[in-house]
Every structure is written in structure tokens, then in C-alpha cells.
Coordinates of C-alpha atoms in Angstrom, one line a residue:
X16 CA -4.1 -7.4 -24.0
X17 CA -5.5 -4.1 -22.8
X18 CA -2.6 -1.7 -21.5
X19 CA -2.1 -1.3 -17.9
X20 CA -1.2 2.3 -17.0
X21 CA 0.7 3.1 -13.9
X22 CA 0.3 6.8 -13.4
X23 CA 2.7 7.4 -10.6
X24 CA 4.1 5.8 -7.6
X25 CA 1.4 6.2 -5.1
X26 CA 3.2 5.2 -1.9
X27 CA 6.1 3.1 0.0
X28 CA 4.4 0.9 2.6
X29 CA 6.7 0.7 5.5
X30 CA 5.8 -1.3 8.7
X31 CA 6.9 0.3 11.9
X32 CA 6.1 -0.3 15.7
X33 CA 5.3 3.3 16.4
X34 CA 3.8 5.3 13.4
X35 CA 3.8 8.5 15.3
X36 CA 7.6 8.1 16.1
X37 CA 8.4 7.4 12.5
X38 CA 6.2 10.4 11.2
X39 CA 7.7 12.8 13.7
X40 CA 11.1 13.0 11.8
X41 CA 9.2 14.0 8.6
X42 CA 7.1 16.5 10.3
X43 CA 10.3 18.3 11.5
X44 CA 11.2 18.5 7.8
X45 CA 7.7 20.3 7.1
X46 CA 5.9 17.0 5.8
X47 CA 2.4 16.9 7.3
X48 CA 0.4 13.7 7.9
X49 CA -2.6 13.6 5.4
X50 CA -4.2 10.4 6.3
X51 CA -4.3 8.6 9.7
X52 CA -6.7 5.8 9.7
X53 CA -7.2 2.4 11.6
X54 CA -8.2 -0.2 9.5
X55 CA -9.6 -3.0 11.7
X56 CA -10.1 -5.4 8.9
X57 CA -6.3 -5.6 8.4
X58 CA -5.3 -5.0 12.0
X59 CA -3.3 -2.0 11.1
X60 CA -3.2 1.7 11.5
X61 CA -2.0 3.6 8.3
X62 CA -0.3 7.0 8.6
X63 CA 0.4 8.6 5.3
X64 CA 2.6 11.6 4.8
X65 CA 2.6 13.4 1.4
X66 CA 6.0 14.2 -0.4
X67 CA 5.2 16.2 -3.4
X68 CA 2.5 13.6 -4.5
X69 CA 4.0 10.4 -3.5
X70 CA 2.9 9.1 0.1
X71 CA 5.2 7.5 2.6
X72 CA 2.9 4.9 4.6
X73 CA 3.7 3.8 7.9
X74 CA 1.9 0.7 8.9
X75 CA 1.6 0.0 12.6
X76 CA 0.0 -3.4 13.6
X77 CA -2.8 -3.2 15.8
X78 CA -3.0 -7.0 16.0
X79 CA -2.0 -10.2 14.5
X80 CA -1.6 -10.0 10.7
X81 CA 0.9 -9.5 7.9
X82 CA 2.2 -6.3 9.2
X83 CA 3.0 -7.7 12.5
X84 CA 4.6 -10.8 11.1
X85 CA 6.7 -8.5 8.7
X86 CA 7.9 -6.8 11.7
X87 CA 8.7 -9.7 13.6
X88 CA 10.4 -11.4 10.8
X89 CA 12.2 -8.6 9.1
X90 CA 12.0 -5.5 11.4
X91 CA 10.9 -2.1 10.2
X92 CA 11.6 -1.4 6.5
X93 CA 10.0 -1.2 2.9
X94 CA 7.4 -4.0 2.5
X95 CA 5.6 -2.7 -0.8
X96 CA 5.5 -0.3 -3.5
X97 CA 2.1 0.9 -4.5
X98 CA 1.3 2.1 -8.0
X99 CA -1.6 4.3 -9.0
X100 CA -4.0 3.2 -11.7
X101 CA -6.8 5.2 -13.2
X102 CA -9.1 2.4 -13.3
X103 CA -8.3 -0.7 -11.1
X104 CA -10.9 -2.8 -12.4
X105 CA -9.5 -2.5 -16.0
X106 CA -6.0 -3.0 -14.6
X107 CA -6.9 -6.3 -12.9
X108 CA -8.7 -7.6 -16.0
X109 CA -5.6 -6.7 -18.2
X110 CA -3.3 -8.3 -16.0
X111 CA -5.1 -11.3 -15.3
X112 CA -5.5 -11.7 -19.2
X113 CA -1.8 -11.5 -19.4
X114 CA -1.6 -14.6 -16.7
X115 CA -0.9 -12.5 -13.6
X116 CA -2.4 -13.5 -10.3
X117 CA -3.5 -11.4 -7.3
X118 CA -3.7 -12.2 -3.6
X119 CA -7.3 -11.5 -3.6
X120 CA -10.2 -12.2 -6.2
X121 CA -11.3 -8.5 -6.1
X122 CA -9.9 -5.1 -5.1
X123 CA -10.8 -4.0 -1.5
X124 CA -11.1 -0.9 0.2
X125 CA -8.0 0.9 1.2
X126 CA -7.0 3.8 3.5
X127 CA -7.9 7.2 2.3
X128 CA -10.9 6.4 0.1
X129 CA -9.1 4.1 -2.3
X130 CA -9.5 0.7 -3.9
X131 CA -6.3 -1.6 -3.6
X132 CA -5.2 -5.2 -4.8
X133 CA -1.9 -6.9 -4.2
X134 CA 0.0 -8.7 -7.1
X135 CA 1.4 -12.3 -6.2
X136 CA 5.2 -11.5 -5.8
X137 CA 6.2 -14.4 -8.4
X138 CA 5.1 -11.9 -11.2
X139 CA 7.0 -9.0 -9.7
X140 CA 10.5 -10.3 -9.2
X141 CA 9.8 -10.8 -5.5
X142 CA 8.7 -7.3 -4.7
X143 CA 5.2 -6.9 -3.2
X144 CA 3.3 -4.7 -5.5
X145 CA 0.1 -2.8 -4.7
X146 CA -2.3 -1.3 -7.4
X147 CA -4.2 1.7 -6.2
X148 CA -7.1 3.5 -7.4
X149 CA -7.8 7.0 -5.3
X150 CA -11.2 8.3 -5.4
X151 CA -10.4 11.9 -4.3

């Protein structure tokens, strides 16, 4: 199996009902919003704050979907951890060769000019894990 390289934690995904309200606390601490994007295909607004190279991502639902369901079931809180990889296609092949399955067949477009894919939780001890390749 080819090695999979997680280069850093990319972000913590945190569903909230009000992304602006959640971001305001961090902005008072001098942390700026670096990405504010509505992703209609996922019914979310994604607001990213950069804390020394690791993002905090507030996910605000804009319609039905996973984020709204998470909030209705669990309330606000960490939903997933995303790990940055240098080559998402290579990471997917390597993990599939090791028997790992994903929630989608292929990586898809993510916020902030990225490609993402989510790992099935049964391989991660129940934690939702996202792989991210950034195209800065």
C-alpha cells in the first residue's frame, strides 16, 4: 500500500445555527474570516477562520441536509476533523487499497478552492473524517 500523508489538521467542522454570531467571538480575539462561501449543492454556508494555519469552519444550514440534521439531533458542536493531504486522488487510492471506504465515489469540490472526500466512520472509530487537498 502506498503511504497516505496527512500534512496537518486542515480544519474542525462545527455546525452552528448562526455562523456570523459564532465567528464574532473569534473576531474579537483578532482572528479574521478568510472564507465565507455558500455551497448550494450541500445547503450550507461555510465560514472559515484561520488560527495559525488551522481553520475553524462554521457550517450554517441554508436548507435541508446533513448539517441541519446534525444540529437538530446534536446541537452545535464539532462534527468532523479534516486532514490536509498533498494529493487527494493518491490518498483515496491508497486508502481504498487498504480496504477503506468513502461516503462518495470521488472527491468533490469543497469551499475555498479545495477538493474533499469523507471517510466512512466505521474506519475512524466513529469520528467523521474529511480529507482535503487545497489548491491555493
